[in-house]
CSV table of C-alpha atoms in Angstrom, one decimal:
chain,number,residue,atom,x,y,z
G,16,MET,CA,8.1,-22.8,5.0
G,17,TYR,CA,7.9,-21.1,8.3
G,18,VAL,CA,6.4,-23.3,11.0
G,19,ALA,CA,6.3,-22.4,14.6
G,20,PRO,CA,8.3,-24.7,16.8
G,21,GLY,CA,6.3,-27.6,18.0
G,22,ARG,CA,3.5,-27.1,15.5
G,23,VAL,CA,3.2,-28.4,12.0
G,24,GLY,CA,0.8,-26.9,9.5
G,25,ALA,CA,-0.7,-24.5,12.0
G,26,VAL,CA,0.8,-21.4,13.5
G,27,SER,CA,-0.8,-18.6,15.4
G,28,PHE,CA,-0.4,-15.0,14.3
G,29,GLU,CA,1.6,-14.3,17.4
G,30,GLU,CA,3.9,-17.2,16.9
G,31,TYR,CA,4.5,-16.3,13.3
G,32,VAL,CA,5.3,-12.7,14.1
G,33,ALA,CA,7.6,-13.6,17.0
G,34,GLY,CA,9.5,-16.0,14.9
G,35,ALA,CA,9.6,-14.2,11.6
G,36,GLN,CA,9.5,-10.5,12.3
G,37,HIS,CA,13.2,-10.0,12.1
G,38,LYS,CA,13.6,-11.9,8.8
G,39,LEU,CA,10.6,-10.1,7.5
G,40,PHE,CA,11.9,-6.7,8.5
G,41,ARG,CA,15.3,-7.5,7.0
G,42,PHE,CA,13.7,-8.5,3.7
G,43,ALA,CA,11.7,-5.3,3.7
G,44,VAL,CA,14.7,-3.1,4.3
G,45,VAL,CA,16.6,-4.8,1.4
G,46,LEU,CA,13.5,-4.4,-0.7
G,47,CYS,CA,12.8,-0.8,-0.1
G,48,GLY,CA,16.2,0.5,1.2
G,49,ASP,CA,14.7,2.4,4.0
G,50,PRO,CA,14.1,1.0,7.5
G,51,VAL,CA,11.5,3.5,8.3
G,52,LEU,CA,9.5,2.7,5.3
G,53,ALA,CA,10.2,-1.0,5.8
G,54,GLN,CA,8.7,-0.8,9.3
G,55,ASP,CA,5.6,0.8,7.9
G,56,LEU,CA,5.3,-1.8,5.2
G,57,VAL,CA,5.7,-4.7,7.6
G,58,SER,CA,3.3,-3.1,10.1
G,59,ASN,CA,0.6,-2.6,7.5
G,60,VAL,CA,1.0,-6.1,6.1
G,61,LEU,CA,0.9,-7.7,9.5
G,62,GLY,CA,-2.1,-5.7,10.4
G,63,ARG,CA,-4.0,-7.0,7.3
G,64,ALA,CA,-2.6,-10.5,7.9
G,65,PHE,CA,-3.9,-10.5,11.4
G,66,GLU,CA,-7.4,-9.5,10.2
G,67,ARG,CA,-7.5,-12.5,7.9
G,68,TRP,CA,-5.1,-14.9,9.6
G,69,HIS,CA,-7.4,-17.9,8.9
G,70,GLN,CA,-6.7,-17.3,5.2
G,71,VAL,CA,-3.0,-16.7,5.7
G,72,GLU,CA,-2.3,-19.7,7.8
G,73,ALA,CA,-4.1,-21.9,5.3
G,74,ALA,CA,-1.4,-21.1,2.8
G,75,ASP,CA,1.0,-23.8,1.9
G,76,ASN,CA,3.9,-21.5,2.9
G,77,VAL,CA,2.8,-18.9,5.4
G,78,HIS,CA,6.0,-16.9,5.2
G,79,ALA,CA,6.0,-16.9,1.4
G,80,TYR,CA,2.5,-15.6,1.5
G,81,VAL,CA,3.3,-12.8,3.9
G,82,ARG,CA,6.4,-12.0,2.0
G,83,ARG,CA,4.4,-11.6,-1.1
G,84,MET,CA,2.1,-9.3,0.7
G,85,VAL,CA,5.1,-7.2,1.7
G,86,VAL,CA,6.2,-7.0,-2.0
G,87,ASN,CA,2.8,-6.0,-3.1
G,88,GLU,CA,2.6,-3.4,-0.4
G,89,TYR,CA,6.0,-2.1,-1.4
G,90,LEU,CA,5.0,-1.9,-5.1
G,91,THR,CA,1.7,0.0,-4.4
G,92,TRP,CA,3.1,2.0,-1.5
G,93,ARG,CA,5.9,3.5,-3.6
G,94,ARG,CA,3.3,4.5,-6.1
G,95,ARG,CA,1.2,6.4,-3.7
G,96,ASN,CA,3.7,7.7,-1.2
G,97,VAL,CA,6.8,9.2,-2.6
G,98,ARG,CA,9.3,9.8,0.1
G,99,SER,CA,11.2,13.0,0.2
G,100,SER,CA,14.7,11.5,0.1
G,101,PRO,CA,15.0,7.8,0.5
G,102,HIS,CA,18.2,7.9,-1.4
G,103,ALA,CA,19.8,10.2,1.1
G,104,ASP,CA,18.5,8.1,4.0
G,105,LEU,CA,19.8,5.0,2.4
G,106,ILE,CA,23.3,6.2,2.1
G,107,ASP,CA,23.3,7.8,5.5
G,108,LEU,CA,22.1,4.6,7.2
G,109,ALA,CA,24.4,2.5,5.2
G,110,ASP,CA,27.2,4.6,6.4
G,111,ARG,CA,26.0,4.4,10.0
G,112,ALA,CA,25.7,0.7,9.7
G,113,GLY,CA,29.4,0.7,9.4
G,114,ALA,CA,29.6,-2.4,7.3
G,115,ALA,CA,33.1,-1.2,6.4
G,116,PRO,CA,35.2,1.8,6.9
G,117,ASP,CA,36.1,4.0,4.0
G,118,HIS,CA,38.5,2.0,2.0
G,119,GLY,CA,38.4,4.2,-1.0
G,120,SER,CA,36.9,3.3,-4.3
G,121,ALA,CA,35.3,0.0,-3.3
G,122,TYR,CA,33.5,1.7,-0.6
G,123,ALA,CA,32.5,4.6,-2.8
G,124,ASP,CA,31.2,2.2,-5.4
G,125,ARG,CA,29.1,0.3,-2.9
G,126,ASP,CA,27.5,3.6,-1.9
G,127,ALA,CA,27.0,4.4,-5.6
G,128,LEU,CA,25.4,1.0,-6.1
G,129,LEU,CA,23.1,1.5,-3.2
G,130,GLY,CA,22.0,4.8,-4.6
G,131,GLU,CA,21.4,3.3,-8.0
G,132,LEU,CA,19.4,0.5,-6.4
G,133,ALA,CA,17.3,3.1,-4.7
G,134,ARG,CA,16.6,4.8,-8.0
G,135,LEU,CA,15.6,1.6,-9.9
G,136,PRO,CA,12.0,1.3,-10.9
G,137,LYS,CA,10.2,-0.6,-8.2
G,138,GLN,CA,9.4,-3.6,-10.2
G,139,GLN,CA,13.0,-4.0,-11.4
G,140,ARG,CA,14.3,-3.6,-7.9
G,141,ALA,CA,11.9,-6.1,-6.5
G,142,ALA,CA,12.8,-8.6,-9.2
G,143,ILE,CA,16.5,-8.2,-8.4
G,144,VAL,CA,15.9,-8.6,-4.7
G,145,LEU,CA,13.7,-11.6,-5.1
G,146,ARG,CA,16.2,-13.2,-7.5
G,147,PHE,CA,19.5,-12.4,-5.9
G,148,TYR,CA,18.6,-11.9,-2.3
G,149,GLU,CA,15.8,-14.5,-1.9
G,150,GLY,CA,17.0,-16.8,-4.6
G,151,MET,CA,13.7,-17.2,-6.4
G,152,THR,CA,13.3,-18.6,-9.9
G,153,ASP,CA,11.7,-16.6,-12.7
G,154,VAL,CA,8.4,-18.6,-12.1
G,155,GLU,CA,8.4,-17.7,-8.4
G,156,ILE,CA,9.2,-14.1,-9.1
G,157,ALA,CA,6.5,-13.9,-11.7
G,158,GLU,CA,4.0,-15.3,-9.3
G,159,THR,CA,5.0,-13.0,-6.6
G,160,LEU,CA,4.9,-9.9,-8.7
G,161,GLY,CA,1.8,-10.9,-10.6
G,162,CYS,CA,3.4,-10.7,-14.0
G,163,ARG,CA,4.7,-12.9,-16.8
G,164,GLU,CA,8.0,-14.7,-16.7
G,165,GLY,CA,9.1,-12.6,-19.7
G,166,THR,CA,8.4,-9.5,-17.8
G,167,VAL,CA,10.6,-10.8,-15.0
G,168,ARG,CA,13.5,-11.6,-17.3
G,169,SER,CA,13.1,-8.2,-18.9
G,170,SER,CA,13.0,-6.5,-15.5
G,171,LEU,CA,16.1,-8.4,-14.3
G,172,SER,CA,18.0,-7.6,-17.5
G,173,ARG,CA,17.2,-3.9,-17.5
G,174,GLY,CA,17.8,-3.6,-13.8
G,175,LEU,CA,21.2,-5.2,-14.0
G,176,ALA,CA,22.1,-3.2,-17.0
G,177,THR,CA,21.2,0.0,-15.2
G,178,LEU,CA,23.4,-1.1,-12.3
G,179,ARG,CA,26.1,-2.0,-14.7
G,180,ILE,CA,26.4,-5.5,-13.2
G,181,VAL,CA,27.7,-8.4,-15.2
G,182,MET,CA,26.4,-11.5,-13.7
G,183,ASN,CA,27.8,-15.0,-13.7
G,184,PRO,CA,25.7,-16.7,-16.4
G,185,ASN,CA,25.0,-19.6,-14.0
G,186,LEU,CA,23.4,-17.1,-11.6
G,187,VAL,CA,21.4,-15.4,-14.2
G,188,LYS,CA,20.1,-18.6,-15.7
G,189,GLU,CA,16.8,-19.9,-14.6
G,190,ALA,CA,17.4,-22.1,-11.6
X,35,MET,CA,31.7,-3.1,-14.5
X,36,ARG,CA,30.4,-4.7,-11.4
X,37,THR,CA,29.8,-8.3,-10.5
X,38,GLU,CA,27.2,-10.2,-8.5
X,39,HIS,CA,29.6,-9.9,-5.6
X,40,ASP,CA,29.1,-6.1,-5.5
X,41,LEU,CA,25.3,-6.6,-5.5
X,42,LEU,CA,25.5,-9.1,-2.7
X,43,ALA,CA,27.7,-6.7,-0.8
X,44,ALA,CA,25.1,-4.0,-1.2
X,45,PHE,CA,22.5,-6.4,0.1
X,46,ARG,CA,24.7,-7.2,3.1
X,47,ALA,CA,25.0,-3.4,3.8
X,48,LEU,CA,21.3,-3.1,3.8
X,49,GLU,CA,21.0,-6.1,6.2
X,50,HIS,CA,23.5,-4.3,8.5
X,51,THR,CA,21.2,-1.2,8.2
X,52,ALA,CA,18.3,-3.3,9.3
X,53,ASP,CA,20.2,-4.9,12.1
X,54,SER,CA,21.5,-1.6,13.4
X,55,TYR,CA,18.1,0.0,13.2
X,56,GLY,CA,16.7,-2.8,15.3
X,57,THR,CA,13.7,-5.0,14.6
X,58,PRO,CA,10.5,-3.3,15.7
X,59,ASP,CA,8.2,-5.4,17.9
X,60,PHE,CA,5.4,-5.7,15.4
X,61,LEU,CA,3.3,-7.6,17.9
X,62,ILE,CA,3.0,-4.4,19.9
X,63,THR,CA,1.9,-2.4,17.0
X,64,ALA,CA,-0.5,-5.1,15.6
X,65,PRO,CA,-4.1,-3.9,15.8
X,66,ASN,CA,-6.4,-5.1,18.4
X,67,PRO,CA,-9.2,-7.0,16.6
X,68,THR,CA,-11.8,-5.3,18.8
X,69,GLN,CA,-10.5,-1.9,17.6
X,70,ARG,CA,-11.7,-1.8,14.0
X,71,PRO,CA,-10.7,1.3,12.0
X,72,SER,CA,-13.0,4.2,12.7
X,73,HIS,CA,-13.0,7.9,11.9
X,74,GLY,CA,-11.5,7.7,8.5
X,75,GLY,CA,-10.4,4.1,9.0
X,76,ARG,CA,-7.3,4.9,11.0
X,77,SER,CA,-6.2,2.1,13.2
X,78,LEU,CA,-3.2,2.4,15.5
X,79,LEU,CA,-1.1,1.1,12.7
X,80,SER,CA,-2.5,3.8,10.4
X,81,ALA,CA,-1.8,6.5,12.9
X,82,ILE,CA,1.8,5.4,13.2
X,83,ALA,CA,2.1,5.3,9.4
X,84,VAL,CA,0.5,8.8,9.2
X,85,ALA,CA,3.0,10.1,11.7
X,86,ALA,CA,5.9,8.6,9.8
X,87,ALA,CA,4.6,10.0,6.5
X,88,ALA,CA,4.1,13.4,8.0
X,89,ILE,CA,7.8,13.4,8.9
X,90,SER,CA,8.6,12.7,5.3
X,91,ALA,CA,7.2,16.2,4.7
X,92,VAL,CA,5.8,15.3,1.3
X,93,ALA,CA,2.5,13.6,0.8
X,94,VAL,CA,2.0,12.8,-2.8
X,95,ALA,CA,0.5,10.1,-4.8
X,96,ALA,CA,2.3,10.4,-8.1
X,97,VAL,CA,5.5,9.3,-9.7
X,98,LEU,CA,6.9,11.0,-12.6
X,99,THR,CA,10.2,10.4,-14.3
X,100,ASN,CA,10.3,13.3,-16.7
X,101,HIS,CA,11.7,15.4,-13.9
X,102,GLY,CA,11.1,19.0,-13.5
X,103,LYS,CA,9.6,19.7,-16.8
X,104,ILE,CA,6.9,22.2,-16.8
X,105,PRO,CA,4.3,20.9,-19.3
X,106,ALA,CA,4.6,22.9,-22.4
X,107,ASN,CA,1.0,23.7,-22.8
X,108,LEU,CA,0.4,24.3,-19.1
X,109,ALA,CA,1.3,27.9,-19.7
X,110,ALA,CA,2.9,28.2,-16.3
X,111,THR,CA,1.7,31.4,-14.8
X,112,HIS,CA,3.9,32.1,-12.0
X,113,SER,CA,2.4,33.8,-9.1
X,114,ALA,CA,3.3,34.5,-5.5
X,115,VAL,CA,3.3,31.3,-3.6
X,116,PRO,CA,1.1,31.5,-0.5
X,117,ALA,CA,3.1,31.4,2.7
X,118,SER,CA,0.6,29.1,4.3
X,119,THR,CA,1.8,27.0,7.2
X,120,SER,CA,-1.5,25.3,7.8
X,121,SER,CA,-1.7,21.6,7.1
X,122,GLY,CA,-1.1,20.7,3.6
X,123,PRO,CA,-1.9,17.5,1.7
X,124,ARG,CA,-3.0,14.7,3.8
X,125,SER,CA,-1.0,11.6,3.4
X,126,PRO,CA,-2.5,8.7,1.5
X,127,VAL,CA,-0.3,6.4,3.4
X,128,ALA,CA,-2.8,5.1,5.9
X,129,THR,CA,-5.8,4.5,3.8
X,130,SER,CA,-7.0,1.1,3.3
X,131,PRO,CA,-10.5,0.6,4.6
X,132,SER,CA,-11.7,0.1,1.1
X,133,VAL,CA,-9.2,-1.1,-1.4
X,134,SER,CA,-10.3,-2.9,-4.6
X,135,GLY,CA,-8.7,-6.3,-4.7
X,136,GLY,CA,-8.9,-6.8,-8.4
X,137,PHE,CA,-7.6,-5.3,-11.5
X,138,SER,CA,-9.9,-3.7,-14.0
X,139,THR,CA,-9.4,-3.0,-17.7
X,140,ILE,CA,-11.0,0.2,-18.6
X,141,ALA,CA,-11.9,1.5,-22.0
X,142,ALA,CA,-13.0,4.9,-21.0
X,143,GLY,CA,-13.1,7.2,-24.0
X,144,TRP,CA,-11.3,10.0,-22.4
X,145,LEU,CA,-8.1,8.0,-21.8
X,146,PRO,CA,-5.5,8.3,-24.4
X,147,GLY,CA,-5.0,4.6,-24.7
X,148,PRO,CA,-5.9,1.2,-23.3
X,149,ALA,CA,-5.7,1.4,-19.5
X,150,ARG,CA,-5.9,-0.9,-16.5
X,151,GLN,CA,-7.0,0.2,-13.1
X,152,VAL,CA,-4.5,-1.3,-10.7
X,153,ASP,CA,-5.4,0.3,-7.4
X,154,ALA,CA,-8.2,2.2,-5.8
X,155,SER,CA,-8.6,3.2,-2.3
X,156,ASN,CA,-10.7,5.6,-0.3
X,157,GLN,CA,-11.6,7.0,3.0
X,158,PRO,CA,-13.9,9.8,4.0
X,159,GLY,CA,-12.6,12.9,2.1
X,160,PHE,CA,-9.9,11.0,0.3
X,161,GLU,CA,-9.9,9.0,-3.0
X,162,GLN,CA,-7.1,7.5,-5.0
X,163,ARG,CA,-7.0,5.8,-8.3
X,164,ASP,CA,-4.0,4.2,-10.0
X,165,TYR,CA,-4.0,3.3,-13.7
X,166,ASP,CA,-1.6,1.7,-16.0
X,167,VAL,CA,-2.1,3.4,-19.4
X,168,LYS,CA,-0.4,2.7,-22.7
X,169,VAL,CA,0.1,6.0,-24.5
X,170,ASP,CA,1.6,5.7,-28.0
X,171,GLY,CA,3.3,2.5,-27.2
X,172,VAL,CA,4.7,3.6,-23.8
X,173,ASP,CA,3.4,2.1,-20.6
X,174,MET,CA,3.0,4.5,-17.7
X,175,ASP,CA,1.6,4.4,-14.3
X,176,VAL,CA,-0.8,7.3,-13.6
X,177,ILE,CA,-1.8,8.0,-10.1
X,178,ILE,CA,-4.4,10.5,-9.1
X,179,TYR,CA,-5.6,11.2,-5.6
X,180,LEU,CA,-8.1,13.7,-4.4
X,181,GLU,CA,-8.8,15.2,-1.1
X,182,ARG,CA,-11.4,17.6,0.2
X,183,GLY,CA,-10.1,21.1,0.7
X,184,SER,CA,-9.0,24.2,-1.1
X,185,GLN,CA,-5.5,24.5,0.2
X,186,LEU,CA,-2.7,23.7,-2.3
X,187,PRO,CA,0.4,22.2,-0.7
X,188,PRO,CA,2.6,24.9,0.7
X,189,SER,CA,6.3,25.0,-0.2
X,190,THR,CA,7.2,24.0,3.3
X,191,GLU,CA,5.5,20.7,2.8
X,192,ALA,CA,6.3,20.0,-0.8
X,193,GLY,CA,9.5,19.1,-2.5
X,194,SER,CA,12.0,21.1,-4.3
X,195,SER,CA,11.6,23.2,-7.4
X,196,TYR,CA,8.3,24.3,-6.1
X,197,ARG,CA,6.4,26.7,-8.3
X,198,ALA,CA,3.0,28.0,-8.8
X,199,ILE,CA,1.4,27.2,-12.1
X,200,SER,CA,-2.0,27.3,-13.8
X,201,ILE,CA,-3.4,24.1,-15.3
X,202,ASN,CA,-6.4,24.6,-17.6
X,203,GLY,CA,-7.4,27.5,-15.6
X,204,HIS,CA,-7.0,25.8,-12.3
X,205,PRO,CA,-4.4,27.2,-9.8
X,206,GLY,CA,-1.8,24.6,-9.2
X,207,ARG,CA,1.6,23.8,-7.9
X,208,GLU,CA,4.4,21.7,-9.4
X,209,PHE,CA,7.2,20.3,-7.3
X,210,ILE,CA,9.8,17.6,-7.3
X,211,ALA,CA,10.0,14.9,-4.6
X,212,ASN,CA,12.3,12.0,-4.8
X,213,ASN,CA,13.1,12.7,-8.5
X,214,ALA,CA,9.4,12.7,-9.3
X,215,THR,CA,7.4,15.7,-10.5
X,216,ILE,CA,4.1,16.1,-8.8
X,217,VAL,CA,1.3,18.3,-10.1
X,218,ALA,CA,-1.3,19.5,-7.6
X,219,PHE,CA,-4.2,21.6,-8.7
X,220,ASN,CA,-7.4,23.0,-7.3
X,221,LEU,CA,-10.4,21.8,-9.1
X,222,GLY,CA,-12.5,24.6,-7.7
X,223,ASN,CA,-15.1,22.4,-6.2
X,224,GLY,CA,-13.5,22.0,-2.8
X,225,THR,CA,-11.2,19.4,-4.2
X,226,ILE,CA,-7.5,19.3,-4.5
X,227,ALA,CA,-6.1,16.8,-7.0
X,228,TYR,CA,-2.6,15.4,-7.2
X,229,ALA,CA,-1.4,13.6,-10.3
X,230,GLY,CA,1.6,12.3,-12.0
X,231,PRO,CA,2.7,9.3,-14.1
X,232,SER,CA,5.7,7.1,-14.0
X,233,VAL,CA,7.0,6.2,-17.4
X,234,VAL,CA,9.4,3.6,-18.4
X,235,ALA,CA,10.7,5.7,-21.2
X,236,LEU,CA,9.9,9.2,-22.3
X,237,SER,CA,8.8,9.9,-25.8
X,238,GLY,CA,7.9,13.0,-27.6
X,239,THR,CA,4.2,12.2,-27.4
X,240,VAL,CA,4.2,11.4,-23.7
X,241,THR,CA,4.0,14.7,-22.0
X,242,SER,CA,3.1,16.0,-18.6
X,243,ALA,CA,0.4,18.0,-20.3
X,244,ARG,CA,-1.2,14.8,-21.5
X,245,ILE,CA,-1.0,13.2,-18.1
X,246,THR,CA,-2.5,16.3,-16.5
X,247,ALA,CA,-5.4,16.1,-18.9
X,248,ILE,CA,-5.9,12.4,-17.9
X,249,ALA,CA,-5.8,13.4,-14.3
X,250,GLU,CA,-8.4,16.1,-14.7
X,251,HIS,CA,-10.7,13.6,-16.4
X,252,VAL,CA,-10.2,11.0,-13.7
X,253,ALA,CA,-10.6,13.5,-11.0
X,254,ARG,CA,-13.9,14.5,-12.3
X,255,GLU,CA,-15.1,10.9,-12.6
X,256,ILE,CA,-14.1,10.0,-9.1
X,257,GLN,CA,-16.9,10.2,-6.6
X,258,PHE,CA,-16.1,10.8,-3.0
X,259,ASN,CA,-17.1,8.3,-0.3
X,260,GLN,CA,-18.8,5.9,-2.7
X,261,HIS,CA,-18.0,3.6,-5.5
X,262,ASP,CA,-17.3,5.1,-8.9
X,263,PRO,CA,-19.7,4.3,-11.7
X,264,ILE,CA,-18.4,1.2,-13.4
X,265,PRO,CA,-17.1,2.1,-16.8
X,266,ALA,CA,-18.4,0.2,-19.8
X,267,ASN,CA,-16.3,-2.6,-21.2
X,268,MET,CA,-14.7,-3.3,-17.9
X,269,SER,CA,-13.5,-6.7,-17.0
X,270,VAL,CA,-12.2,-7.8,-13.6
X,271,ARG,CA,-9.6,-10.4,-12.9
X,272,PRO,CA,-9.4,-12.4,-9.8
X,273,PRO,CA,-7.7,-10.5,-6.9
X,274,VAL,CA,-4.2,-11.3,-5.8
X,275,PRO,CA,-2.9,-11.0,-2.3
X,276,SER,CA,-2.5,-7.4,-1.4
């Protein structure tokens, strides 16, 4: 749970944003693959969170609540606002990020994987990010996505199959 | 085959992307509570989002995975594409003054299968509806949005494979954006409709023509600037955080 320093159980909007915005932005970029879109997502979510902060801060886990808002914003945003070329942007930015120089096939495959991630159906991608980036269980993912656990498992299975990823059974198994 | 290490490496690359982009100061862009949305519900945030969306050059509200297929019975009648440079479709990005929080199950007779309304939003001159529809065993997400006007999106503001078509007598445009085929058509009553479904899997019975028919029905049912009539047999579930 995110709690502002020096305060327990209560955090102002400003404190929350100041302390969590980088983590929230990073999560949004991983989720949608596009920093520009991620900025829009987080901006919109924080705008709404601000307007009903009394409700948000009453949540058991403020950051989890806001993160869920980001996921929902992403799922609906992608429906109603198809970007012209997020795939191209993703690869370009990944290149500029310079995580690694061109080392041949491994680098090429990472680019290919980023592209395939970008093309996954949004629910599959969200499920994969929540599981393998955020470390959520099926139950937590189902609650976040507003679907059944079976749907989560199906989304993970199909998404990983599409990405041609063979997971360690211990990682795939429900935590 | 790849492993989880490859996936985690991809996530790390995206983190690097975020870090190199720099974290925006969201406190600066957060809305002033005394500045409620006005004039179409556009707050400062919305204005920023609109600007970002405008740069994306494509404002659509539809996702379609049967890429680039001209519906068989749309009888595409190719015509000269207007060389308009005036503003094309307005982005739906920044709309949220009125968004339904719940999900509705709709049993409207004109839908080809059981449907669930998953999103609805509006602002003056703009309406959007989003349905999950099961057609012949296939789940699809059908999105329709309408805006006032008579100007179809020009090629300069649409995606690739832009072509003029005719849909049930309505002049329209079909184009591909982000691997999605979008259909826009002029309803002839001062309204432009955009439509398209996303489908998990294609089937011989799930066609763009069918989706277009859905969109036309939905478009005619949508009322601007007010709530739509509540369809019969509709149930509403508790809202979830949006």
